[in-house]
């Protein structure tokens, strides 16, 4: 993945350098962090001055410098893993099975292994730093009862317990990272300087590292109590060490309830997590920094770095996101760059810049609308047909789908749905393998429970279907999946039923779901809110598109000299109004409007859980921004009667 | 530069200010006024007796129940939940018969240490020792907040409706076009210090409460008179209470909130209920916030003699230390280039100029302002009226500038003890283009015995400016100022070029300019 992106100038020139800068700062910060760790780990209340002199002498000795170099290596590795695994679109598991699949993914396995090894290295450094009884893995001891006191090497269990604690904490950190989406990089609405952002989030990182270390150590102690003898025996065997029977073993209650041991484990785990989290924090701050793209360039060789070109790129996602963020910011804050957007090309007089920006933003919004409509259809059928096996419930579900279909017939649908090419949607579904949109849809595709509607939607250009040539009205197009929702696959290719009421018939069920499949299906439906989250996973892009478009349109009222915006104003308004309708419909679904539980613990960024609310608010604000700016002038804009009605609501402040 | 001497004398007793027309303030007797006002649906009267007040707070209900002996663990847990660390230590220290002696002694010692430290901290920032009610009263923009029937008032920025927060912690929303007046009540809605409608939105209303921020979503089409508390989002952050001031960004995307107890000012993304604290330690808290209409700057005043002006693109701030007291109030010119502010303990209005100054003024540099200039001196002035001498002037409680930038209303504190020194609203005529000018207009007075407590200009009044005043009697009145605007740059439809400004200054006192940028 990384090698394919290597070709992009942005990754090469910007993202990599940002990552390098963040790693450099993390390495620089390692020295003060280590100093604090040394002081905290050796502090004794009764001899404060002695502690400080000891710490100072330790920090200058060779072993400390060696462990510091090792730690630098670990930090660089962590930074590299951050760069490799980061994503601006979170992967949201829609079911517990999918989450399990993520955890058992080979890529994740490599990640966990790397974290384990790094945890052991950091723990070894900690052991060296702590000194005393932790310092070495073996120590000379005299085994036996004094008669044949041959000097032997015995296993130092304190050293081992610390090393294993490091491995355990590293492993659990990498697992928690998957569950809490720690590699998701979110963008802030408040643009602060990097130093201020770092300073502002430092206390939080300290707090959450300490808390996470506490929980990890607690779990580790339980694991070590039960399973500690396995690694102990293994290490003894491989390194040819002996167990000192005169020393109390640590995997017992008395051995583990050693307060100083617990404290040292906890502070080592905190140190480990804090250095890693700081690296992650710095990476996030650096990589999400605003990048200002030129709107237009006078040299053709720089044209690929200009905003209109960069916006249309699909592949590195970070580039697209930063470009959209730049559009949103320039539309708000910089009149001179807005002026470039509104300008005309010199020979020809075409508004190329505006056309490219508005086209890309509008296509993003249209994508989201399509996605919402498709999701709504599948949920309306899938969600209700919860227990397919009983015939009576099937009846009701088919009735409800019938009524909703007739409702659709009653209210005229906007025709733009049909006009937008279906391939837009298909691209999203079958396109990039790492797109989050595959998450809610693809698992269903090859399962036997996928409704025909879903299959139909994912392959909208199904030429074989007899419907393809005949469908003219969008109502039928939209109604079709609902009519077939409870019927079997065989009916798709058959002639359309004369009346919807004749569709359901329990006898037509060709197969009975097996018990295992039912179990799997039930597991699948366990996280209903997650599918809604997954639908809006990349909505930050849509939020910026909405902001950028609305601010540009607002500014055009006084700044657009050539009337560049006016030609696209109807399509912008139409697109926003359709999206508004789709979003409204989506929020009427159960679970869509329920707020996620606020869990501010951990380094995982949970902004993606509330993106749909942010999108809804931004959309409304964007429409209001246009209506308050243009007021009654909007009556002169050409649009369908339904849109005009909808817009009138906004003009009267009744939405 | 004694500005108030140039004002026309205050009205005689029994007369109230009705409106400004043809460049002079018209007055009438109180009965005329009431008749006229009662006919309009927006004039409201909330008699104090009609409000049902909370007679006891939540914690005092403990006294009504029998003392119930719980185990020490239960009591400690309850103390930790209610009072935090201090409560827990207090509980352990008080129940010294049940705990080991060393524990009670050590917790008592810790408690003493904590108290000593907090008193030391309190001596640095005296406002930290106040109770939250007193703090709200001290820093509110409402004069004499704790005794006020109408505690907060907000016009909707676009539609013709407003929200009124009352003494009984309820909020009512009035809309002349609809028959229903929704009443908003919430368990957490206590001691409302400020309300503000979200711009670019029809329904969202932010409320600054004692312990949290509430954002109500009141559907304008709904017929319900009691929206459920499910319509309110609760935004709270530990340590960020009481909230004394809130401000929406004019683009409607962000909300900032301030608390005198918290040195950080919170920037909320309301939809996702997340906040970014902007921490600056100096000053010991944030009391008053005001977002400039062009959304480029935010004024944040602190309880100390210091205020900050934040720039909203990268959220950096300029520090402005004052000589005498804290910044009491401030307001921005409609184009966001000028900030008027007042300082507690001084009787003058200062101006700060930001951004690029208008062309043709050679005296100003294009950099940020170096120092604030005095634009008006409102020191005490004695007027001879038919009812005897009236002393007007003194400290300024709040400032309000109308959205066209033509009228500036100043609420003077007066002296509640002295009968001849009433609180009064002085209105100035202002011009911001091409140069900043200040001219006297007159005093706005209400019925006899009613003092102005709070005022706000209507955000889009078509015929000039409309000042809404909340009086101590519980009455809300509207004073229109009819004039033709001089054409301030506008972004809305109402900003279409208006007629050239007629010669509207007759040759009396109004001709004397109090302040212009050219002579200062």
mmCIF file of C-alpha atoms in Angstrom, chain A residues 189-193 196 333 551 557 595 598 610 613-614 617 621 624-625 628-630 632-633 653-655, chain B residues 158-159 198 200-202 220-221 233 251 254 267 269 271-273 276 278 280 313-316 491-493:
data_model
loop_
_atom_site.group_PDB
_atom_site.id
_atom_site.type_symbol
_atom_site.label_atom_id
_atom_site.label_comp_id
_atom_site.label_asym_id
_atom_site.label_seq_id
_atom_site.Cartn_x
_atom_site.Cartn_y
_atom_site.Cartn_z
ATOM 1 C CA UNK A 189 -12.678 22.600 13.770
ATOM 2 C CA UNK A 190 -10.561 25.037 15.745
ATOM 3 C CA UNK A 191 -7.321 25.785 13.953
ATOM 4 C CA UNK A 192 -4.644 26.357 16.539
ATOM 5 C CA UNK A 193 -0.905 26.483 16.212
ATOM 6 C CA UNK A 196 -0.738 25.329 21.471
ATOM 7 C CA UNK A 333 -11.027 33.628 5.659
ATOM 8 C CA UNK A 551 -19.244 30.335 2.069
ATOM 9 C CA UNK A 557 -23.000 38.006 -3.470
ATOM 10 C CA UNK A 595 -26.432 9.817 20.730
ATOM 11 C CA UNK A 598 -19.669 9.534 25.671
ATOM 12 C CA UNK A 610 -20.864 12.136 15.977
ATOM 13 C CA UNK A 613 -24.882 15.083 13.723
ATOM 14 C CA UNK A 614 -22.220 17.510 12.616
ATOM 15 C CA UNK A 617 -26.111 20.774 11.480
ATOM 16 C CA UNK A 621 -26.475 26.042 8.338
ATOM 17 C CA UNK A 624 -29.532 29.009 5.689
ATOM 18 C CA UNK A 625 -26.305 30.788 4.801
ATOM 19 C CA UNK A 628 -30.084 34.623 4.292
ATOM 20 C CA UNK A 629 -27.583 36.029 1.835
ATOM 21 C CA UNK A 630 -29.745 35.961 -1.252
ATOM 22 C CA UNK A 632 -35.944 36.767 -2.102
ATOM 23 C CA UNK A 633 -33.566 36.840 -5.042
ATOM 24 C CA UNK A 653 -37.066 30.276 9.042
ATOM 25 C CA UNK A 654 -39.318 27.346 9.637
ATOM 26 C CA UNK A 655 -36.917 24.455 9.297
ATOM 27 C CA UNK B 158 -33.052 36.502 11.457
ATOM 28 C CA UNK B 159 -36.663 35.834 12.339
ATOM 29 C CA UNK B 198 -27.792 30.346 16.921
ATOM 30 C CA UNK B 200 -28.030 30.606 10.437
ATOM 31 C CA UNK B 201 -30.523 28.377 12.171
ATOM 32 C CA UNK B 202 -34.173 28.718 13.003
ATOM 33 C CA UNK B 220 -40.661 26.712 15.005
ATOM 34 C CA UNK B 221 -43.510 24.774 13.417
ATOM 35 C CA UNK B 233 -28.493 19.222 24.506
ATOM 36 C CA UNK B 251 -21.493 31.950 10.894
ATOM 37 C CA UNK B 254 -19.093 27.419 16.854
ATOM 38 C CA UNK B 267 -15.053 26.533 22.009
ATOM 39 C CA UNK B 269 -18.779 22.164 18.356
ATOM 40 C CA UNK B 271 -23.494 19.158 17.003
ATOM 41 C CA UNK B 272 -20.850 16.720 18.137
ATOM 42 C CA UNK B 273 -20.873 18.033 21.738
ATOM 43 C CA UNK B 276 -11.691 22.683 22.731
ATOM 44 C CA UNK B 278 -8.462 27.672 25.038
ATOM 45 C CA UNK B 280 -4.728 31.263 29.267
ATOM 46 C CA UNK B 313 -8.529 32.036 12.409
ATOM 47 C CA UNK B 314 -5.688 30.506 14.372
ATOM 48 C CA UNK B 315 -7.053 31.303 17.840
ATOM 49 C CA UNK B 316 -4.246 33.442 19.101
ATOM 50 C CA UNK B 491 -24.204 41.011 3.474
ATOM 51 C CA UNK B 492 -27.917 40.481 3.604
ATOM 52 C CA UNK B 493 -30.636 41.600 1.309
#
